[in-house]
Structures are given as C-alpha cells and as structure tokens.
Amino acid sequence: MTSTSPTGASRMRQRTRHRAREAAVQMLYQWEVGQCDIDEVRRTFWDANLPGAESASEAVRTFADQLVRETVANLDKIDPLIAETAEHWRPSRMAALDRLILRLAIGEFLHGETPRNVVINEALELAKTFSGDDSAKFINGILDAVKKKLG
C-alpha cells in the first residue's frame, strides 16, 4: 500500500516552487506597474530587501527567474488566450495582479512541466495572498477555460 501524502522532499519542493511563484508575481508587478526593464527587475529584485528575499534559496531564485522569463517571452500567446477566454474583459482592463497571476499561470501551462491542476491551485493561492476571494474565483474560471482550450 502506498501513501498519497507528499514526502518531506516533495513538500519542500512544493514550498520552494510556491515561494518562487510569489516572487515571480512580485517581479512581474514591478516590471509592469513600475514600467521597468524586465532584465533590470530580474537583476535587482533579490537585492531590494523585500520580505523573505534575504532567505530565498538558489532554487527559489532560479525557478522564479525562469517563470518570469517564460511569461514575458510568451505574452504574444498568453494575452490573446486571456482576451478570448475572459468575455468582455480585455487584459488591460483587469486588475493588475489578476492579469499578472493569469499570465504567470498560462505561461506555466505553455511550458508544460507542471501539471495544469497544480498550476491552477497555485494561482488560486497567489490570488488569495495578493488579491482576494473574488479574484480567486475569476482566475479559477479563466484558467479552467484556458486549460480546456489547450487540451
């Protein structure tokens, strides 16, 4: 009989990836709202004395950087998916954090390394952390529809 509960190593990996996703959202926010160069954001983010940044492991930093690079590199694919899925909501009219969480999650969908249900659950946790329950519901609906479109 096998256990379905995650092992210690698996839980550590989940925490690492969750922290990386939090950092990625923060970097994307700095990039978009601050109208900063994404390469500059990636270079300076960890030195900005943000809460938790000083203790971020190399694994967190590497995964966050990968997520940010892939998200920004694929905006030409991501934003149209959001626009065609979110009826009557252009990405530019969405709350910035909702849009960034959607972009991050869809970018991760396109990369294909993480199971899509895990990506959706992580996006919902990010929405609850950075936005609110209404945002989580909105993001869940959009991501579920995009997941179905991508097959």
GROMACS .gro file of C-alpha atoms in nm, residues 3-151:
model
  149
    3SER     CA    1   0.077   0.668   0.077
    4THR     CA    2  -0.069   0.961  -0.115
    5SER     CA    3   0.071   1.218   0.125
    6PRO     CA    4   0.374   1.404   0.000
    7THR     CA    5   0.714   1.313   0.136
    8GLY     CA    6   0.930   1.567   0.315
    9ALA     CA    7   1.132   1.628  -0.001
   10SER     CA    8   0.814   1.671  -0.203
   11ARG     CA    9   0.671   1.921   0.048
   12MET     CA   10   0.998   2.114   0.041
   13ARG     CA   11   0.985   2.128  -0.340
   14GLN     CA   12   0.622   2.249  -0.324
   15ARG     CA   13   0.718   2.526  -0.077
   16THR     CA   14   1.016   2.623  -0.293
   17ARG     CA   15   0.802   2.646  -0.605
   18HIS     CA   16   0.526   2.836  -0.423
   19ARG     CA   17   0.776   3.092  -0.291
   20ALA     CA   18   0.922   3.122  -0.642
   21ARG     CA   19   0.576   3.190  -0.786
   22GLU     CA   20   0.518   3.459  -0.522
   23ALA     CA   21   0.847   3.621  -0.618
   24ALA     CA   22   0.764   3.591  -0.989
   25VAL     CA   23   0.434   3.776  -0.936
   26GLN     CA   24   0.619   4.047  -0.746
   27MET     CA   25   0.878   4.081  -1.022
   28LEU     CA   26   0.611   4.094  -1.291
   29TYR     CA   27   0.429   4.360  -1.091
   30GLN     CA   28   0.745   4.567  -1.059
   31TRP     CA   29   0.805   4.527  -1.432
   32GLU     CA   30   0.454   4.622  -1.540
   33VAL     CA   31   0.340   4.882  -1.288
   34GLY     CA   32   0.683   5.037  -1.242
   35GLN     CA   33   0.741   5.024  -1.618
   36CYS     CA   34   1.084   4.880  -1.550
   37ASP     CA   35   1.303   4.680  -1.784
   38ILE     CA   36   1.243   4.310  -1.713
   39ASP     CA   37   1.613   4.227  -1.719
   40GLU     CA   38   1.680   4.504  -1.468
   41VAL     CA   39   1.397   4.375  -1.246
   42ARG     CA   40   1.542   4.023  -1.257
   43ARG     CA   41   1.889   4.154  -1.168
   44THR     CA   42   1.780   4.375  -0.879
   45PHE     CA   43   1.474   4.205  -0.729
   46TRP     CA   44   1.659   3.991  -0.477
   47ASP     CA   45   1.866   4.286  -0.355
   48ALA     CA   46   1.564   4.508  -0.291
   49ASN     CA   47   1.525   4.396   0.074
   50LEU     CA   48   1.179   4.256   0.013
   51PRO     CA   49   1.031   4.040   0.289
   52GLY     CA   50   1.170   3.689   0.252
   53ALA     CA   51   1.413   3.780  -0.025
   54GLU     CA   52   1.715   3.757   0.203
   55SER     CA   53   1.642   3.391   0.281
   56ALA     CA   54   1.538   3.282  -0.068
   57SER     CA   55   1.726   2.973  -0.177
   58GLU     CA   56   1.901   2.940  -0.510
   59ALA     CA   57   1.622   2.702  -0.619
   60VAL     CA   58   1.359   2.969  -0.546
   61ARG     CA   59   1.559   3.232  -0.733
   62THR     CA   60   1.621   3.007  -1.034
   63PHE     CA   61   1.258   2.894  -1.070
   64ALA     CA   62   1.121   3.248  -1.021
   65ASP     CA   63   1.359   3.382  -1.285
   66GLN     CA   64   1.258   3.104  -1.526
   67LEU     CA   65   0.887   3.178  -1.472
   68VAL     CA   66   0.935   3.549  -1.531
   69ARG     CA   67   1.143   3.499  -1.846
   70GLU     CA   68   0.895   3.249  -1.992
   71THR     CA   69   0.593   3.463  -1.907
   72VAL     CA   70   0.732   3.779  -2.065
   73ALA     CA   71   0.867   3.590  -2.367
   74ASN     CA   72   0.524   3.438  -2.436
   75LEU     CA   73   0.297   3.739  -2.384
   76ASP     CA   74   0.211   3.733  -2.755
   77LYS     CA   75   0.048   3.391  -2.694
   78ILE     CA   76  -0.073   3.446  -2.338
   79ASP     CA   77  -0.265   3.774  -2.371
   80PRO     CA   78  -0.477   3.658  -2.668
   81LEU     CA   79  -0.571   3.344  -2.471
   82ILE     CA   80  -0.680   3.560  -2.180
   83ALA     CA   81  -0.871   3.801  -2.404
   84GLU     CA   82  -1.062   3.532  -2.591
   85THR     CA   83  -1.144   3.345  -2.272
   86ALA     CA   84  -1.245   3.635  -2.048
   87GLU     CA   85  -1.561   3.753  -2.218
   88HIS     CA   86  -1.593   4.130  -2.212
   89TRP     CA   87  -1.260   4.168  -2.029
   90ARG     CA   88  -0.952   4.281  -2.214
   91PRO     CA   89  -0.637   4.201  -2.017
   92SER     CA   90  -0.560   4.574  -1.999
   93ARG     CA   91  -0.887   4.635  -1.810
   94MET     CA   92  -0.826   4.365  -1.548
   95ALA     CA   93  -0.682   4.437  -1.208
   96ALA     CA   94  -0.303   4.430  -1.247
   97LEU     CA   95  -0.246   4.145  -1.001
   98ASP     CA   96  -0.522   3.931  -1.154
   99ARG     CA   97  -0.374   3.984  -1.500
  100LEU     CA   98  -0.024   3.902  -1.381
  101ILE     CA   99  -0.132   3.587  -1.198
  102LEU     CA  100  -0.320   3.475  -1.510
  103ARG     CA  101  -0.018   3.548  -1.728
  104LEU     CA  102   0.213   3.360  -1.495
  105ALA     CA  103  -0.015   3.055  -1.478
  106ILE     CA  104  -0.078   3.042  -1.853
  107GLY     CA  105   0.293   3.082  -1.915
  108GLU     CA  106   0.346   2.781  -1.693
  109PHE     CA  107   0.072   2.592  -1.883
  110LEU     CA  108   0.258   2.660  -2.208
  111HIS     CA  109   0.588   2.542  -2.063
  112GLY     CA  110   0.417   2.214  -1.976
  113GLU     CA  111   0.645   2.098  -1.693
  114THR     CA  112   0.396   2.128  -1.405
  115PRO     CA  113   0.054   1.956  -1.414
  116ARG     CA  114  -0.209   2.215  -1.503
  117ASN     CA  115  -0.425   2.142  -1.197
  118VAL     CA  116  -0.124   2.216  -0.976
  119VAL     CA  117  -0.067   2.543  -1.165
  120ILE     CA  118  -0.432   2.640  -1.115
  121ASN     CA  119  -0.419   2.562  -0.742
  122GLU     CA  120  -0.103   2.769  -0.709
  123ALA     CA  121  -0.262   3.058  -0.900
  124LEU     CA  122  -0.560   3.048  -0.664
  125GLU     CA  123  -0.328   3.063  -0.364
  126LEU     CA  124  -0.147   3.359  -0.521
  127ALA     CA  125  -0.480   3.533  -0.582
  128LYS     CA  126  -0.585   3.479  -0.220
  129THR     CA  127  -0.248   3.611  -0.100
  130PHE     CA  128  -0.219   3.914  -0.328
  131SER     CA  129  -0.580   3.994  -0.421
  132GLY     CA  130  -0.888   3.831  -0.267
  133ASP     CA  131  -1.155   3.564  -0.289
  134ASP     CA  132  -1.338   3.732  -0.578
  135SER     CA  133  -1.014   3.742  -0.773
  136ALA     CA  134  -0.954   3.375  -0.697
  137LYS     CA  135  -1.296   3.286  -0.840
  138PHE     CA  136  -1.234   3.495  -1.151
  139ILE     CA  137  -0.887   3.348  -1.205
  140ASN     CA  138  -1.016   2.993  -1.149
  141GLY     CA  139  -1.282   3.037  -1.417
  142ILE     CA  140  -1.038   3.180  -1.672
  143LEU     CA  141  -0.766   2.921  -1.607
  144ASP     CA  142  -1.009   2.629  -1.620
  145ALA     CA  143  -1.138   2.750  -1.958
  146VAL     CA  144  -0.785   2.807  -2.091
  147LYS     CA  145  -0.681   2.461  -1.971
  148LYS     CA  146  -0.968   2.312  -2.172
  149LYS     CA  147  -0.876   2.517  -2.481
  150LEU     CA  148  -0.517   2.398  -2.465
  151GLY     CA  149  -0.633   2.038  -2.436
   0.00000   0.00000   0.00000
